JSON list of C-alpha atoms in Angstrom, two decimals:
[
{"chain": "A", "resi": 1, "resn": "UNK", "atom": "CA", "xyz": [-69.12, -132.08, 166.70]},
{"chain": "A", "resi": 2, "resn": "UNK", "atom": "CA", "xyz": [-67.19, -130.79, 163.69]},
{"chain": "A", "resi": 3, "resn": "UNK", "atom": "CA", "xyz": [-68.69, -128.33, 161.23]},
{"chain": "A", "resi": 4, "resn": "UNK", "atom": "CA", "xyz": [-69.59, -129.51, 157.75]},
{"chain": "A", "resi": 5, "resn": "UNK", "atom": "CA", "xyz": [-69.44, -125.95, 156.42]},
{"chain": "A", "resi": 6, "resn": "UNK", "atom": "CA", "xyz": [-65.82, -125.99, 155.32]},
{"chain": "A", "resi": 7, "resn": "UNK", "atom": "CA", "xyz": [-65.47, -123.03, 152.98]},
{"chain": "A", "resi": 8, "resn": "UNK", "atom": "CA", "xyz": [-67.37, -119.91, 152.04]},
{"chain": "A", "resi": 9, "resn": "UNK", "atom": "CA", "xyz": [-66.45, -117.76, 149.06]},
{"chain": "A", "resi": 10, "resn": "UNK", "atom": "CA", "xyz": [-68.23, -114.44, 148.55]},
{"chain": "A", "resi": 11, "resn": "UNK", "atom": "CA", "xyz": [-68.33, -111.96, 145.66]},
{"chain": "A", "resi": 12, "resn": "UNK", "atom": "CA", "xyz": [-66.53, -114.31, 143.26]},
{"chain": "A", "resi": 13, "resn": "UNK", "atom": "CA", "xyz": [-66.10, -113.20, 139.61]},
{"chain": "A", "resi": 14, "resn": "UNK", "atom": "CA", "xyz": [-67.07, -116.44, 137.84]},
{"chain": "A", "resi": 15, "resn": "UNK", "atom": "CA", "xyz": [-69.12, -116.00, 134.64]},
{"chain": "A", "resi": 16, "resn": "UNK", "atom": "CA", "xyz": [-70.33, -119.51, 133.80]},
{"chain": "A", "resi": 17, "resn": "UNK", "atom": "CA", "xyz": [-71.72, -122.70, 135.27]},
{"chain": "A", "resi": 18, "resn": "UNK", "atom": "CA", "xyz": [-68.61, -124.56, 134.12]},
{"chain": "A", "resi": 19, "resn": "UNK", "atom": "CA", "xyz": [-66.26, -122.13, 135.90]},
{"chain": "A", "resi": 20, "resn": "UNK", "atom": "CA", "xyz": [-68.30, -122.50, 139.09]},
{"chain": "A", "resi": 21, "resn": "UNK", "atom": "CA", "xyz": [-68.30, -126.30, 138.93]},
{"chain": "A", "resi": 22, "resn": "UNK", "atom": "CA", "xyz": [-64.57, -126.47, 138.23]},
{"chain": "A", "resi": 23, "resn": "UNK", "atom": "CA", "xyz": [-63.85, -124.18, 141.17]},
{"chain": "A", "resi": 24, "resn": "UNK", "atom": "CA", "xyz": [-66.12, -126.13, 143.53]},
{"chain": "A", "resi": 25, "resn": "UNK", "atom": "CA", "xyz": [-64.75, -129.57, 142.65]},
{"chain": "A", "resi": 26, "resn": "UNK", "atom": "CA", "xyz": [-61.23, -128.17, 142.98]},
{"chain": "A", "resi": 27, "resn": "UNK", "atom": "CA", "xyz": [-62.07, -127.41, 146.60]},
{"chain": "A", "resi": 28, "resn": "UNK", "atom": "CA", "xyz": [-62.94, -131.07, 147.18]},
{"chain": "A", "resi": 29, "resn": "UNK", "atom": "CA", "xyz": [-59.63, -132.46, 146.01]},
{"chain": "A", "resi": 30, "resn": "UNK", "atom": "CA", "xyz": [-57.53, -132.00, 142.90]},
{"chain": "A", "resi": 31, "resn": "UNK", "atom": "CA", "xyz": [-56.92, -135.72, 142.37]},
{"chain": "A", "resi": 32, "resn": "UNK", "atom": "CA", "xyz": [-60.60, -136.52, 141.99]},
{"chain": "A", "resi": 33, "resn": "UNK", "atom": "CA", "xyz": [-61.90, -133.32, 140.41]},
{"chain": "A", "resi": 34, "resn": "UNK", "atom": "CA", "xyz": [-62.77, -134.97, 137.08]},
{"chain": "A", "resi": 35, "resn": "UNK", "atom": "CA", "xyz": [-64.83, -137.67, 138.78]},
{"chain": "A", "resi": 36, "resn": "UNK", "atom": "CA", "xyz": [-66.55, -135.14, 141.08]},
{"chain": "A", "resi": 37, "resn": "UNK", "atom": "CA", "xyz": [-67.40, -132.93, 138.10]},
{"chain": "A", "resi": 38, "resn": "UNK", "atom": "CA", "xyz": [-68.92, -135.92, 136.32]},
{"chain": "A", "resi": 39, "resn": "UNK", "atom": "CA", "xyz": [-71.00, -136.81, 139.41]},
{"chain": "A", "resi": 40, "resn": "UNK", "atom": "CA", "xyz": [-72.37, -133.26, 139.67]},
{"chain": "A", "resi": 41, "resn": "UNK", "atom": "CA", "xyz": [-73.29, -133.10, 136.01]},
{"chain": "A", "resi": 42, "resn": "UNK", "atom": "CA", "xyz": [-74.86, -136.56, 136.13]},
{"chain": "A", "resi": 43, "resn": "UNK", "atom": "CA", "xyz": [-77.00, -135.60, 139.12]},
{"chain": "A", "resi": 44, "resn": "UNK", "atom": "CA", "xyz": [-78.10, -132.38, 137.45]},
{"chain": "A", "resi": 45, "resn": "UNK", "atom": "CA", "xyz": [-79.29, -134.33, 134.39]},
{"chain": "A", "resi": 46, "resn": "UNK", "atom": "CA", "xyz": [-81.73, -136.21, 136.63]},
{"chain": "A", "resi": 47, "resn": "UNK", "atom": "CA", "xyz": [-83.54, -133.14, 138.03]},
{"chain": "A", "resi": 48, "resn": "UNK", "atom": "CA", "xyz": [-83.22, -129.44, 138.63]},
{"chain": "A", "resi": 49, "resn": "UNK", "atom": "CA", "xyz": [-80.92, -128.39, 141.45]},
{"chain": "A", "resi": 50, "resn": "UNK", "atom": "CA", "xyz": [-82.52, -124.95, 141.84]},
{"chain": "A", "resi": 51, "resn": "UNK", "atom": "CA", "xyz": [-83.85, -124.65, 145.40]},
{"chain": "A", "resi": 52, "resn": "UNK", "atom": "CA", "xyz": [-84.81, -120.95, 145.44]},
{"chain": "A", "resi": 53, "resn": "UNK", "atom": "CA", "xyz": [-84.76, -118.22, 142.78]},
{"chain": "A", "resi": 54, "resn": "UNK", "atom": "CA", "xyz": [-81.08, -117.49, 142.16]},
{"chain": "A", "resi": 55, "resn": "UNK", "atom": "CA", "xyz": [-79.87, -120.42, 144.28]},
{"chain": "A", "resi": 56, "resn": "UNK", "atom": "CA", "xyz": [-78.70, -123.87, 143.19]},
{"chain": "A", "resi": 57, "resn": "UNK", "atom": "CA", "xyz": [-77.63, -126.76, 145.36]},
{"chain": "A", "resi": 58, "resn": "UNK", "atom": "CA", "xyz": [-75.41, -129.15, 143.43]},
{"chain": "A", "resi": 59, "resn": "UNK", "atom": "CA", "xyz": [-74.70, -132.30, 145.40]},
{"chain": "A", "resi": 60, "resn": "UNK", "atom": "CA", "xyz": [-72.81, -135.54, 145.14]},
{"chain": "A", "resi": 61, "resn": "UNK", "atom": "CA", "xyz": [-72.00, -138.67, 147.08]},
{"chain": "A", "resi": 62, "resn": "UNK", "atom": "CA", "xyz": [-68.69, -140.47, 146.61]},
{"chain": "A", "resi": 63, "resn": "UNK", "atom": "CA", "xyz": [-66.46, -142.94, 148.41]},
{"chain": "A", "resi": 64, "resn": "UNK", "atom": "CA", "xyz": [-63.51, -140.90, 147.12]},
{"chain": "A", "resi": 65, "resn": "UNK", "atom": "CA", "xyz": [-64.29, -137.93, 149.36]},
{"chain": "A", "resi": 66, "resn": "UNK", "atom": "CA", "xyz": [-62.07, -137.69, 152.42]},
{"chain": "A", "resi": 67, "resn": "UNK", "atom": "CA", "xyz": [-64.87, -136.02, 154.36]},
{"chain": "A", "resi": 68, "resn": "UNK", "atom": "CA", "xyz": [-68.40, -134.77, 153.87]},
{"chain": "A", "resi": 69, "resn": "UNK", "atom": "CA", "xyz": [-68.64, -131.02, 153.51]},
{"chain": "A", "resi": 70, "resn": "UNK", "atom": "CA", "xyz": [-70.68, -128.00, 152.52]},
{"chain": "A", "resi": 71, "resn": "UNK", "atom": "CA", "xyz": [-69.17, -125.24, 150.39]},
{"chain": "A", "resi": 72, "resn": "UNK", "atom": "CA", "xyz": [-70.89, -121.93, 149.71]},
{"chain": "A", "resi": 73, "resn": "UNK", "atom": "CA", "xyz": [-70.05, -119.92, 146.59]},
{"chain": "A", "resi": 74, "resn": "UNK", "atom": "CA", "xyz": [-71.63, -116.51, 146.06]},
{"chain": "A", "resi": 75, "resn": "UNK", "atom": "CA", "xyz": [-71.05, -114.62, 142.81]},
{"chain": "A", "resi": 76, "resn": "UNK", "atom": "CA", "xyz": [-70.52, -110.91, 142.18]},
{"chain": "A", "resi": 77, "resn": "UNK", "atom": "CA", "xyz": [-73.03, -111.04, 139.35]},
{"chain": "A", "resi": 78, "resn": "UNK", "atom": "CA", "xyz": [-75.69, -113.57, 138.50]},
{"chain": "A", "resi": 79, "resn": "UNK", "atom": "CA", "xyz": [-75.13, -116.04, 135.67]},
{"chain": "A", "resi": 80, "resn": "UNK", "atom": "CA", "xyz": [-77.33, -118.19, 133.47]},
{"chain": "A", "resi": 81, "resn": "UNK", "atom": "CA", "xyz": [-76.97, -121.71, 134.83]},
{"chain": "A", "resi": 82, "resn": "UNK", "atom": "CA", "xyz": [-78.87, -123.71, 132.25]},
{"chain": "A", "resi": 83, "resn": "UNK", "atom": "CA", "xyz": [-81.64, -122.84, 129.82]},
{"chain": "A", "resi": 84, "resn": "UNK", "atom": "CA", "xyz": [-84.26, -123.30, 132.52]},
{"chain": "A", "resi": 85, "resn": "UNK", "atom": "CA", "xyz": [-82.29, -121.81, 135.42]},
{"chain": "A", "resi": 86, "resn": "UNK", "atom": "CA", "xyz": [-81.29, -118.18, 135.08]},
{"chain": "A", "resi": 87, "resn": "UNK", "atom": "CA", "xyz": [-79.89, -115.45, 137.28]},
{"chain": "A", "resi": 88, "resn": "UNK", "atom": "CA", "xyz": [-78.02, -117.78, 139.63]},
{"chain": "A", "resi": 89, "resn": "UNK", "atom": "CA", "xyz": [-75.95, -115.97, 142.21]},
{"chain": "A", "resi": 90, "resn": "UNK", "atom": "CA", "xyz": [-75.46, -118.56, 144.95]},
{"chain": "A", "resi": 91, "resn": "UNK", "atom": "CA", "xyz": [-74.28, -122.17, 144.91]},
{"chain": "A", "resi": 92, "resn": "UNK", "atom": "CA", "xyz": [-74.42, -124.42, 147.95]},
{"chain": "A", "resi": 93, "resn": "UNK", "atom": "CA", "xyz": [-72.44, -127.58, 147.31]},
{"chain": "A", "resi": 94, "resn": "UNK", "atom": "CA", "xyz": [-73.29, -130.63, 149.42]},
{"chain": "A", "resi": 95, "resn": "UNK", "atom": "CA", "xyz": [-70.58, -133.27, 149.13]},
{"chain": "A", "resi": 96, "resn": "UNK", "atom": "CA", "xyz": [-71.27, -136.41, 151.11]},
{"chain": "A", "resi": 97, "resn": "UNK", "atom": "CA", "xyz": [-68.88, -139.26, 151.67]},
{"chain": "A", "resi": 98, "resn": "UNK", "atom": "CA", "xyz": [-70.49, -142.60, 150.79]},
{"chain": "A", "resi": 99, "resn": "UNK", "atom": "CA", "xyz": [-71.53, -144.63, 153.86]},
{"chain": "A", "resi": 100, "resn": "UNK", "atom": "CA", "xyz": [-71.20, -141.56, 156.07]},
{"chain": "A", "resi": 101, "resn": "UNK", "atom": "CA", "xyz": [-71.79, -141.75, 159.84]},
{"chain": "A", "resi": 102, "resn": "UNK", "atom": "CA", "xyz": [-75.35, -141.19, 161.01]},
{"chain": "A", "resi": 103, "resn": "UNK", "atom": "CA", "xyz": [-74.40, -138.06, 163.00]},
{"chain": "A", "resi": 104, "resn": "UNK", "atom": "CA", "xyz": [-72.87, -136.41, 159.93]},
{"chain": "A", "resi": 105, "resn": "UNK", "atom": "CA", "xyz": [-75.99, -137.25, 157.90]},
{"chain": "A", "resi": 106, "resn": "UNK", "atom": "CA", "xyz": [-78.09, -135.63, 160.63]},
{"chain": "A", "resi": 107, "resn": "UNK", "atom": "CA", "xyz": [-75.98, -132.48, 160.39]},
{"chain": "A", "resi": 108, "resn": "UNK", "atom": "CA", "xyz": [-76.45, -132.37, 156.61]},
{"chain": "A", "resi": 109, "resn": "UNK", "atom": "CA", "xyz": [-80.21, -132.78, 157.01]},
{"chain": "A", "resi": 110, "resn": "UNK", "atom": "CA", "xyz": [-80.31, -130.01, 159.63]},
{"chain": "A", "resi": 111, "resn": "UNK", "atom": "CA", "xyz": [-78.45, -127.68, 157.25]},
{"chain": "A", "resi": 112, "resn": "UNK", "atom": "CA", "xyz": [-80.81, -128.50, 154.39]},
{"chain": "A", "resi": 113, "resn": "UNK", "atom": "CA", "xyz": [-83.76, -127.71, 156.66]},
{"chain": "A", "resi": 114, "resn": "UNK", "atom": "CA", "xyz": [-82.25, -124.26, 157.28]},
{"chain": "A", "resi": 115, "resn": "UNK", "atom": "CA", "xyz": [-82.43, -123.69, 153.54]},
{"chain": "A", "resi": 116, "resn": "UNK", "atom": "CA", "xyz": [-86.22, -123.73, 153.79]},
{"chain": "A", "resi": 117, "resn": "UNK", "atom": "CA", "xyz": [-85.97, -120.45, 155.72]},
{"chain": "A", "resi": 118, "resn": "UNK", "atom": "CA", "xyz": [-86.20, -117.60, 153.22]},
{"chain": "A", "resi": 119, "resn": "UNK", "atom": "CA", "xyz": [-84.38, -115.23, 155.61]},
{"chain": "A", "resi": 120, "resn": "UNK", "atom": "CA", "xyz": [-81.45, -117.65, 155.81]},
{"chain": "A", "resi": 121, "resn": "UNK", "atom": "CA", "xyz": [-81.22, -117.79, 152.01]},
{"chain": "A", "resi": 122, "resn": "UNK", "atom": "CA", "xyz": [-81.53, -114.00, 151.71]},
{"chain": "A", "resi": 123, "resn": "UNK", "atom": "CA", "xyz": [-78.69, -113.55, 154.22]},
{"chain": "A", "resi": 124, "resn": "UNK", "atom": "CA", "xyz": [-76.46, -115.78, 152.09]},
{"chain": "A", "resi": 125, "resn": "UNK", "atom": "CA", "xyz": [-77.42, -113.92, 148.92]},
{"chain": "A", "resi": 126, "resn": "UNK", "atom": "CA", "xyz": [-76.79, -110.50, 150.43]},
{"chain": "A", "resi": 127, "resn": "UNK", "atom": "CA", "xyz": [-73.58, -111.19, 152.34]}
]
C-alpha cells in the first residue's frame, strides 16, 4: 500500500492565500497548475474549507492528476485566508484523481478521520 502523504513543508514563509495556493498546485504538476488553481478556488466558493481554527483543507478532484495525494503546508506565521477565515497556519491539500481506486479512496477517508483528532491537528500545527 503506497502512502498518499507525498510532501510535507514546515515553517514556510508565505504571506498570502494566493502564494500558498500557487505553491501547492505547483507541487501537483506545473503543466496543470492553472486548472488546479481554478478547481481549488471554485470549491472554496461553494463552502468554507476551514476544518479547525487555523487549519484549512483545500481539496480538488481531477482526471488530470497523475496520482491522488495529500500535501501538508505549515507556515511560519499565520495569515488571513479570507474575510471569514483568519489566522491560518496549516493547509492540508487533498488532491484526488477522478475515478480513483476504491483502496485509495479508503486511505483518503482514513486520513480525513484522523483530522477529527485534536491531538493530531495540534501535532501538525506545532511541528
